[in-house]
Amino acid sequence: IKVNSINCCNRQAAIIFSYSPPYSIIFWFYYKRPSETFQTALDELGIDKIDGALFDLGISSPQIDDGSRGFSFRFDAPLDMRMDPTRGMSAAEWIATASEQDLHEVIKNYGEERFSRQIARAIVAQREESPIDTTRKLAQLVAQNVRTRERGQDPATRTFQAVRIFINRELE
């Protein structure tokens, strides 16, 4: 069996290779952003026919549970959030340069956060004093600027979701 993996997370290969199925599988890994089309990837691989396709769209628990990836507010880690940390701008880099309006729109539209304007304003004010370069710094800043809490949900949940979606172009 030959399996071509079109994946934007280059760490998934190690996870897949840790399994030992009862049959022989040859894995080929090809790293693409979610915004690049399936057909484009197949064309670039020279594949004109497939017998089947399995899609796993979205972030996985192992990505969130690995504190070093910078996806989770549960860990104090560099604020990265990239599915492929070798490509594109990290969350910390974007937060350091984005306008207040861009921050507000991303947090509002991708996180459906009703306090997006206050959070964006606080980010801009805070980064004048010191960089927001860790997950803990961002989570604490958000917690200080969200007036009400949803039961059982960290106040930073929606902001982290919004920034992750934006950084990885998950909806393009």
Coordinates of N, CA, C and O in Angstrom, one line a residue:
I1 N 0.9 -1.2 0.0 CA 0.0 0.0 0.0 C 0.9 1.2 0.0 O 1.8 1.3 0.8
K2 N 0.6 2.2 -0.8 CA 1.3 3.4 -0.9 C 0.4 4.5 -0.4 O -0.7 4.7 -0.9
V3 N 0.8 5.3 0.6 CA 0.0 6.4 1.1 C 0.7 7.7 0.9 O 1.9 7.8 1.4
N4 N 0.1 8.6 0.3 CA 0.7 10.0 0.2 C 0.0 10.9 1.2 O -1.2 11.0 1.2
S5 N 0.8 11.5 2.1 CA 0.2 12.3 3.1 C 0.5 13.8 2.7 O 1.6 14.2 2.5
I6 N -0.6 14.5 2.5 CA -0.5 15.9 2.2 C -0.9 16.6 3.5 O -2.0 16.6 3.9
N7 N 0.1 17.2 4.1 CA 0.0 17.7 5.5 C 0.7 18.9 5.7 O 1.9 19.1 5.2
C8 N 0.2 19.9 6.4 CA 0.9 21.1 6.7 C 1.7 21.0 8.0 O 2.5 21.9 8.3
C9 N 1.6 19.9 8.7 CA 2.4 19.8 10.0 C 3.5 18.7 9.8 O 3.2 17.5 9.7
N10 N 4.7 19.2 9.7 CA 5.8 18.3 9.4 C 6.1 17.3 10.6 O 6.9 16.4 10.4
R11 N 5.5 17.5 11.7 CA 5.8 16.6 12.9 C 4.9 15.4 12.8 O 5.1 14.5 13.6
Q12 N 3.9 15.4 12.0 CA 3.0 14.2 11.9 C 3.7 13.0 11.4 O 3.3 11.9 11.7
A13 N 4.8 13.1 10.7 CA 5.5 11.9 10.1 C 5.9 11.0 11.3 O 5.8 9.8 11.2
A14 N 6.5 11.6 12.3 CA 7.0 10.9 13.4 C 5.9 10.1 14.1 O 6.1 8.9 14.5
I15 N 4.7 10.7 14.2 CA 3.6 10.0 14.8 C 3.1 8.8 14.0 O 2.9 7.7 14.5
I16 N 3.0 9.1 12.7 CA 2.6 8.0 11.8 C 3.6 6.8 11.8 O 3.2 5.7 11.8
F17 N 4.9 7.1 11.8 CA 5.9 6.1 11.8 C 5.9 5.3 13.1 O 6.5 4.2 13.1
S18 N 5.3 5.8 14.1 CA 5.3 5.1 15.4 C 4.3 3.9 15.4 O 4.4 3.1 16.3
Y19 N 3.4 3.9 14.5 CA 2.4 2.8 14.3 C 3.1 1.7 13.6 O 3.9 1.9 12.7
S20 N 2.7 0.5 13.9 CA 3.2 -0.7 13.1 C 2.0 -1.5 12.7 O 1.6 -2.5 13.4
P21 N 1.5 -1.2 11.5 CA 0.3 -2.0 11.0 C 0.8 -3.4 10.6 O 1.9 -3.6 10.4
P22 N -0.2 -4.3 10.5 CA 0.1 -5.7 10.1 C 0.4 -5.8 8.6 O 0.6 -6.9 8.2
Y23 N 0.5 -4.8 7.9 CA 0.8 -4.8 6.5 C 1.7 -3.7 6.1 O 2.0 -2.8 6.9
S24 N 2.3 -3.9 5.0 CA 3.4 -2.9 4.5 C 2.7 -1.7 3.9 O 1.9 -1.7 3.1
I25 N 3.2 -0.5 4.5 CA 2.7 0.8 3.9 C 3.9 1.6 3.6 O 4.9 1.7 4.4
I26 N 3.9 2.2 2.5 CA 5.0 3.2 2.1 C 4.3 4.6 2.2 O 3.3 4.9 1.6
F27 N 4.9 5.4 3.1 CA 4.4 6.8 3.3 C 5.2 7.8 2.6 O 6.5 7.7 2.6
W28 N 4.6 8.7 1.9 CA 5.3 9.8 1.3 C 4.7 11.1 1.9 O 3.4 11.2 1.9
F29 N 5.5 11.9 2.4 CA 5.0 13.1 3.0 C 5.2 14.3 2.1 O 6.3 14.5 1.6
Y30 N 4.2 15.1 2.0 CA 4.2 16.3 1.2 C 3.6 17.4 1.9 O 2.4 17.3 2.3
Y31 N 4.3 18.5 2.2 CA 3.8 19.5 3.1 C 3.2 20.7 2.3 O 3.9 21.3 1.5
K32 N 2.0 20.9 2.6 CA 1.2 22.0 1.9 C 0.4 22.8 3.0 O 0.0 22.2 4.0
R33 N 0.2 24.0 2.7 CA -0.7 24.8 3.6 C -2.2 24.4 3.3 O -2.5 24.0 2.2
P34 N -3.1 24.5 4.3 CA -4.5 24.2 4.1 C -5.1 25.0 2.9 O -6.0 24.5 2.3
S35 N -4.6 26.2 2.7 CA -5.1 27.0 1.6 C -4.8 26.5 0.2 O -5.3 27.0 -0.8
E36 N -3.8 25.6 0.1 CA -3.4 25.1 -1.2 C -4.3 23.9 -1.5 O -4.6 23.1 -0.7
T37 N -4.8 23.9 -2.8 CA -5.8 22.9 -3.1 C -5.3 21.5 -3.2 O -4.1 21.2 -3.5
F38 N -6.1 20.5 -3.0 CA -5.9 19.1 -3.1 C -5.4 18.8 -4.5 O -4.4 18.1 -4.7
Q39 N -6.1 19.3 -5.5 CA -5.7 19.0 -6.9 C -4.3 19.5 -7.2 O -3.6 18.9 -7.9
T40 N -4.0 20.7 -6.7 CA -2.6 21.2 -6.9 C -1.6 20.3 -6.4 O -0.6 20.0 -7.0
A41 N -1.8 19.8 -5.2 CA -0.9 18.9 -4.5 C -0.7 17.6 -5.4 O 0.4 17.1 -5.6
L42 N -1.9 17.1 -5.8 CA -1.8 15.8 -6.6 C -1.1 16.1 -7.9 O -0.2 15.3 -8.3
D43 N -1.3 17.2 -8.5 CA -0.6 17.6 -9.8 C 0.9 17.7 -9.6 O 1.7 17.1 -10.4
E44 N 1.3 18.3 -8.5 CA 2.7 18.5 -8.2 C 3.4 17.1 -7.9 O 4.6 17.0 -8.1
L45 N 2.6 16.2 -7.3 CA 3.1 14.9 -7.0 C 3.1 14.0 -8.2 O 3.6 12.8 -8.2
G46 N 2.5 14.4 -9.3 CA 2.3 13.6 -10.5 C 1.3 12.5 -10.4 O 1.4 11.4 -11.0
I47 N 0.3 12.7 -9.5 CA -0.7 11.7 -9.3 C -1.9 12.0 -10.1 O -2.5 13.1 -9.9
D48 N -2.4 11.2 -11.0 CA -3.6 11.5 -11.8 C -4.8 10.6 -11.4 O -5.9 10.9 -11.8
K49 N -4.5 9.6 -10.5 CA -5.7 8.8 -10.1 C -5.4 8.3 -8.7 O -4.3 8.0 -8.3
I50 N -6.5 8.4 -7.9 CA -6.4 7.8 -6.5 C -7.5 6.9 -6.3 O -8.5 6.9 -6.9
D51 N -7.3 5.9 -5.4 CA -8.3 4.9 -5.1 C -9.2 5.4 -4.0 O -10.3 4.8 -3.8
G52 N -8.7 6.3 -3.2 CA -9.5 6.8 -2.1 C -8.8 8.0 -1.4 O -7.6 8.2 -1.7
A53 N -9.6 8.7 -0.6 CA -9.0 9.9 0.1 C -9.5 9.9 1.5 O -10.7 9.7 1.7
L54 N -8.7 10.2 2.4 CA -9.1 10.4 3.8 C -8.7 11.8 4.2 O -7.5 12.2 4.1
F55 N -9.6 12.6 4.7 CA -9.3 14.0 5.0 C -9.4 14.1 6.6 O -10.4 13.7 7.2
D56 N -8.4 14.7 7.1 CA -8.4 15.1 8.5 C -8.1 16.6 8.6 O -7.0 17.0 8.5
L57 N -9.2 17.3 8.7 CA -9.1 18.8 8.5 C -9.2 19.4 9.9 O -10.2 19.3 10.6
G58 N -8.1 20.1 10.3 CA -8.2 20.8 11.6 C -7.0 20.4 12.5 O -6.1 19.7 12.1
I59 N -7.0 21.0 13.6 CA -5.9 20.8 14.6 C -6.2 19.6 15.4 O -7.3 19.2 15.6
S60 N -5.1 18.9 15.8 CA -5.2 17.7 16.6 C -4.8 17.9 18.0 O -4.0 18.8 18.4
S61 N -5.3 17.0 18.9 CA -4.9 17.1 20.3 C -3.4 17.0 20.5 O -2.9 17.8 21.4
P62 N -2.7 16.2 19.8 CA -1.2 16.1 20.1 C -0.6 17.5 19.8 O 0.4 17.9 20.4
Q63 N -1.1 18.2 18.8 CA -0.5 19.6 18.5 C -0.8 20.5 19.7 O 0.1 21.3 20.1
I64 N -2.0 20.5 20.2 CA -2.3 21.4 21.4 C -1.6 20.9 22.6 O -1.1 21.7 23.4
D65 N -1.5 19.6 22.8 CA -0.9 19.1 24.0 C 0.7 19.2 24.1 O 1.3 19.1 25.1
D66 N 1.3 19.5 22.9 CA 2.7 19.7 22.9 C 2.9 21.2 23.2 O 2.8 22.1 22.3
G67 N 3.3 21.5 24.4 CA 3.4 22.9 24.8 C 4.4 23.7 24.0 O 4.2 24.9 23.8
S68 N 5.4 23.1 23.5 CA 6.4 23.8 22.7 C 5.9 24.4 21.4 O 6.5 25.2 20.8
R69 N 4.7 23.9 20.9 CA 4.2 24.4 19.7 C 3.5 25.8 19.8 O 3.3 26.4 18.8
G70 N 3.2 26.2 21.0 CA 2.7 27.5 21.2 C 1.2 27.7 20.8 O 0.8 28.8 20.5
F71 N 0.5 26.6 20.8 CA -0.9 26.6 20.5 C -1.8 26.8 21.8 O -2.9 27.3 21.7
S72 N -1.3 26.4 22.9 CA -2.1 26.3 24.1 C -1.8 27.3 25.2 O -0.6 27.5 25.5
F73 N -2.8 27.8 25.8 CA -2.6 28.7 27.0 C -2.3 28.0 28.2 O -2.1 28.6 29.3
R74 N -2.4 26.6 28.2 CA -2.1 25.8 29.4 C -0.7 25.7 29.7 O -0.3 25.3 30.8
F75 N 0.2 26.1 28.8 CA 1.6 26.0 28.9 C 2.2 27.4 28.7 O 1.7 28.2 28.0
D76 N 3.4 27.6 29.4 CA 4.1 28.9 29.1 C 5.2 28.5 28.0 O 6.1 27.8 28.4
A77 N 4.9 28.9 26.8 CA 5.8 28.5 25.7 C 5.9 29.7 24.7 O 5.1 30.6 24.8
P78 N 6.9 29.7 23.8 CA 6.9 30.7 22.8 C 5.6 30.7 22.0 O 5.0 29.7 21.7
L79 N 5.1 31.9 21.7 CA 3.8 32.1 21.0 C 4.1 31.9 19.5 O 4.4 32.8 18.8
D80 N 3.9 30.7 19.1 CA 4.1 30.3 17.7 C 2.8 30.1 16.9 O 2.4 30.8 16.1
M81 N 2.2 29.0 17.2 CA 0.9 28.6 16.6 C 0.9 28.1 15.2 O -0.1 27.9 14.6
R82 N 2.1 28.0 14.5 CA 2.1 27.6 13.1 C 2.0 26.1 13.1 O 2.7 25.4 13.8
M83 N 1.2 25.6 12.1 CA 1.2 24.1 11.9 C 2.5 23.6 11.4 O 3.0 22.6 11.8
D84 N 3.2 24.4 10.6 CA 4.5 24.1 10.1 C 5.4 25.3 10.6 O 5.4 26.3 10.0
P85 N 6.2 25.0 11.7 CA 6.9 26.1 12.2 C 8.1 26.6 11.4 O 8.8 27.6 11.7
T86 N 8.3 26.0 10.2 CA 9.4 26.5 9.3 C 8.9 27.5 8.3 O 9.6 28.0 7.5
R87 N 7.5 27.7 8.3 CA 7.0 28.5 7.2 C 6.1 29.6 7.8 O 5.3 29.4 8.7
G88 N 6.2 30.8 7.2 CA 5.4 31.9 7.6 C 5.7 32.6 8.9 O 6.7 32.3 9.6
M89 N 4.9 33.5 9.3 CA 5.0 34.3 10.5 C 4.4 33.6 11.7 O 3.4 33.1 11.6
S90 N 5.2 33.7 12.8 CA 4.6 33.1 14.0 C 3.5 34.1 14.6 O 3.4 35.2 14.2
A91 N 2.8 33.6 15.6 CA 1.8 34.4 16.2 C 2.4 35.6 16.9 O 1.8 36.7 16.8
A92 N 3.5 35.4 17.6 CA 4.2 36.5 18.2 C 4.6 37.6 17.3 O 4.5 38.8 17.5
E93 N 5.1 37.2 16.1 CA 5.6 38.1 15.1 C 4.4 38.9 14.6 O 4.5 40.1 14.4
W94 N 3.3 38.2 14.3 CA 2.1 38.9 13.8 C 1.5 39.9 14.9 O 1.2 41.1 14.6
I95 N 1.4 39.4 16.1 CA 0.9 40.3 17.2 C 1.8 41.5 17.4 O 1.3 42.6 17.7
A96 N 3.1 41.4 17.2 CA 4.0 42.5 17.3 C 3.8 43.6 16.3 O 4.2 44.7 16.5
T97 N 3.3 43.2 15.1 CA 3.2 44.2 14.0 C 1.8 44.5 13.5 O 1.7 45.5 12.8
A98 N 0.8 43.7 13.9 CA -0.5 44.0 13.3 C -1.1 45.3 13.9 O -0.9 45.6 15.0
S99 N -1.9 45.9 13.1 CA -2.6 47.1 13.6 C -3.7 46.7 14.6 O -4.1 45.6 14.6
E100 N -4.1 47.7 15.3 CA -5.2 47.4 16.3 C -6.4 47.0 15.6 O -7.1 46.1 16.0
Q101 N -6.7 47.6 14.4 CA -7.9 47.2 13.6 C -7.8 45.8 13.1 O -8.8 45.0 13.2
D102 N -6.6 45.4 12.6 CA -6.4 44.0 12.2 C -6.6 43.0 13.3 O -7.2 41.9 13.1
L103 N -6.0 43.3 14.5 CA -6.1 42.4 15.6 C -7.6 42.3 16.0 O -8.1 41.2 16.2
H104 N -8.3 43.4 16.1 CA -9.7 43.4 16.4 C -10.5 42.5 15.4 O -11.3 41.7 15.8
E105 N -10.3 42.7 14.1 CA -11.1 42.0 13.1 C -10.8 40.5 13.1 O -11.7 39.7 13.0
V106 N -9.5 40.1 13.3 CA -9.2 38.7 13.4 C -9.8 38.1 14.6 O -10.5 37.0 14.5
I107 N -9.7 38.7 15.8 CA -10.2 38.1 17.0 C -11.8 38.1 17.0 O -12.4 37.1 17.4
K108 N -12.4 39.1 16.4 CA -13.8 39.1 16.3 C -14.3 38.1 15.3 O -15.2 37.3 15.6
N109 N -13.7 38.1 14.1 CA -14.3 37.2 13.0 C -13.9 35.8 13.2 O -14.7 34.9 12.9
Y110 N -12.7 35.5 13.6 CA -12.3 34.1 13.7 C -12.5 33.5 15.1 O -12.6 32.3 15.2
G111 N -12.6 34.3 16.1 CA -12.8 33.8 17.4 C -14.2 34.1 18.0 O -14.6 33.6 19.0
E112 N -15.0 34.9 17.2 CA -16.3 35.3 17.7 C -16.3 35.9 19.1 O -17.1 35.6 19.9
E113 N -15.2 36.7 19.3 CA -15.0 37.2 20.7 C -15.6 38.6 20.8 O -15.3 39.5 20.0
R114 N -16.6 38.7 21.7 CA -17.3 40.0 21.8 C -16.5 41.1 22.5 O -16.8 42.3 22.4
F115 N -15.3 40.7 23.1 CA -14.4 41.7 23.7 C -13.2 41.9 22.8 O -12.2 42.3 23.2
S116 N -13.4 41.7 21.5 CA -12.2 41.8 20.6 C -11.6 43.2 20.5 O -10.4 43.3 20.4
R117 N -12.4 44.2 20.6 CA -11.9 45.6 20.5 C -11.0 45.9 21.7 O -9.9 46.4 21.6
Q118 N -11.5 45.5 22.9 CA -10.8 45.7 24.2 C -9.5 44.9 24.2 O -8.4 45.4 24.6
I119 N -9.5 43.7 23.7 CA -8.3 42.8 23.6 C -7.3 43.4 22.7 O -6.1 43.5 23.0
A120 N -7.8 43.8 21.5 CA -6.8 44.4 20.5 C -6.2 45.7 21.1 O -5.0 45.9 20.9
R121 N -7.0 46.5 21.7 CA -6.4 47.7 22.3 C -5.4 47.4 23.4 O -4.3 48.0 23.4
A122 N -5.7 46.4 24.2 CA -4.7 46.0 25.2 C -3.5 45.4 24.7 O -2.4 45.7 25.2
I123 N -3.6 44.7 23.6 CA -2.4 44.1 22.9 C -1.5 45.2 22.4 O -0.2 45.2 22.7
V124 N -2.1 46.2 21.8 CA -1.3 47.3 21.2 C -0.6 48.1 22.4 O 0.6 48.4 22.3
A125 N -1.3 48.3 23.5 CA -0.8 49.1 24.6 C 0.4 48.3 25.3 O 1.4 48.8 25.6
Q126 N 0.1 47.0 25.5 CA 1.1 46.1 26.1 C 2.4 46.0 25.3 O 3.5 46.0 25.9
R127 N 2.3 45.8 24.0 CA 3.5 45.6 23.2 C 4.4 46.8 23.1 O 5.5 46.8 22.8
E128 N 3.8 48.0 23.5 CA 4.7 49.2 23.6 C 5.6 49.1 24.8 O 6.7 49.7 24.8
E129 N 5.2 48.4 25.8 CA 6.0 48.2 27.0 C 6.9 47.0 26.9 O 8.1 47.1 27.3
S130 N 6.4 45.9 26.4 CA 7.2 44.6 26.3 C 6.5 43.7 25.3 O 5.3 43.8 25.1
P131 N 7.3 42.9 24.6 CA 6.7 42.0 23.6 C 5.8 41.0 24.2 O 6.0 40.5 25.3
I132 N 4.8 40.6 23.4 CA 3.9 39.5 23.8 C 4.4 38.3 23.0 O 3.9 38.1 21.9
D133 N 5.3 37.6 23.6 CA 6.0 36.5 22.9 C 5.8 35.2 23.5 O 6.4 34.2 23.0
T134 N 5.0 35.0 24.5 CA 4.7 33.7 25.1 C 3.2 33.5 25.2 O 2.4 34.5 25.2
T135 N 2.8 32.2 25.3 CA 1.4 31.9 25.4 C 0.9 32.5 26.7 O -0.3 32.9 26.8
R136 N 1.7 32.4 27.8 CA 1.2 32.9 29.1 C 0.9 34.4 29.0 O -0.1 34.9 29.6
K137 N 1.8 35.1 28.4 CA 1.7 36.6 28.3 C 0.4 36.9 27.6 O -0.4 37.8 28.1
L138 N 0.1 36.3 26.5 CA -1.1 36.6 25.8 C -2.4 36.1 26.6 O -3.3 36.9 26.6
A139 N -2.3 35.0 27.2 CA -3.4 34.5 27.9 C -3.8 35.4 29.1 O -4.9 35.7 29.4
Q140 N -2.7 35.8 29.8 CA -3.0 36.7 31.0 C -3.5 38.1 30.5 O -4.4 38.6 31.1
L141 N -3.0 38.6 29.4 CA -3.5 39.9 28.9 C -5.0 39.8 28.5 O -5.8 40.7 28.8
V142 N -5.3 38.7 27.8 CA -6.7 38.5 27.5 C -7.6 38.4 28.7 O -8.7 39.0 28.8
A143 N -7.2 37.6 29.7 CA -7.9 37.4 30.9 C -8.2 38.7 31.6 O -9.3 38.9 32.2
Q144 N -7.2 39.6 31.6 CA -7.4 40.9 32.2 C -8.4 41.8 31.5 O -8.9 42.8 32.0
N145 N -8.7 41.5 30.2 CA -9.5 42.4 29.4 C -10.9 41.8 29.0 O -11.6 42.4 28.3
V146 N -11.2 40.6 29.4 CA -12.5 40.0 29.2 C -13.3 40.1 30.5 O -12.9 39.5 31.5
R147 N -14.3 40.9 30.4 CA -15.1 41.2 31.6 C -15.9 40.1 32.2 O -16.1 40.0 33.4
T148 N -16.4 39.2 31.3 CA -17.2 38.1 31.8 C -16.6 36.8 31.4 O -15.9 36.7 30.4
R149 N -16.8 35.7 32.1 CA -16.3 34.4 31.8 C -17.4 33.5 31.4 O -18.5 33.5 32.0
E150 N -17.1 32.6 30.4 CA -18.1 31.5 30.1 C -17.7 30.4 31.0 O -16.6 30.0 31.2
R151 N -18.7 29.7 31.6 CA -18.5 28.6 32.5 C -17.7 27.5 31.8 O -18.0 27.1 30.7
G152 N -16.6 27.1 32.5 CA -15.8 26.0 32.0 C -14.9 26.4 30.8 O -14.2 25.5 30.3
Q153 N -14.8 27.7 30.5 CA -13.9 28.0 29.4 C -12.9 29.1 29.8 O -13.3 30.1 30.4
D154 N -11.7 28.9 29.4 CA -10.7 29.9 29.7 C -11.0 31.2 28.9 O -11.4 31.0 27.7
P155 N -10.8 32.3 29.5 CA -11.1 33.6 28.7 C -10.3 33.7 27.4 O -10.7 34.4 26.5
A156 N -9.1 33.1 27.4 CA -8.2 33.2 26.2 C -8.6 32.2 25.0 O -8.1 32.3 24.0
T157 N -9.6 31.4 25.3 CA -9.9 30.3 24.3 C -10.2 30.9 22.9 O -9.7 30.5 21.9
R158 N -11.1 31.9 22.9 CA -11.5 32.4 21.6 C -10.4 33.2 20.9 O -10.3 33.2 19.7
T159 N -9.6 33.9 21.6 CA -8.5 34.7 21.1 C -7.4 33.7 20.5 O -7.0 33.9 19.4
F160 N -7.1 32.7 21.2 CA -6.1 31.7 20.7 C -6.6 31.0 19.5 O -5.9 30.8 18.5
Q161 N -7.9 30.7 19.5 CA -8.5 30.1 18.3 C -8.4 31.0 17.1 O -8.0 30.6 16.0
A162 N -8.7 32.3 17.3 CA -8.7 33.3 16.2 C -7.3 33.5 15.6 O -7.1 33.5 14.4
V163 N -6.4 33.6 16.5 CA -5.0 33.8 16.0 C -4.5 32.6 15.3 O -3.8 32.7 14.2
R164 N -4.8 31.4 15.8 CA -4.3 30.2 15.2 C -4.9 30.1 13.8 O -4.2 29.7 12.8
I165 N -6.2 30.3 13.6 CA -6.9 30.2 12.3 C -6.2 31.2 11.4 O -6.0 30.9 10.2
F166 N -6.0 32.4 11.8 CA -5.4 33.4 11.0 C -4.0 33.1 10.5 O -3.6 33.1 9.4
I167 N -3.2 32.7 11.5 CA -1.7 32.4 11.2 C -1.6 31.3 10.2 O -0.8 31.3 9.3
N168 N -2.5 30.3 10.3 CA -2.4 29.1 9.4 C -3.3 29.2 8.2 O -3.4 28.2 7.5
R169 N -4.0 30.3 8.1 CA -4.9 30.5 6.9 C -5.9 29.3 6.8 O -6.1 28.8 5.7
E170 N -6.4 28.9 7.9 CA -7.3 27.7 7.9 C -8.6 27.8 7.2 O -9.1 26.8 6.8
L171 N -9.0 29.0 6.9 CA -10.3 29.2 6.3 C -10.2 29.6 4.8 O -11.2 29.9 4.1
E172 N -9.0 29.7 4.3 CA -8.7 30.1 2.9 C -8.9 28.9 2.0 O -8.6 27.8 2.3

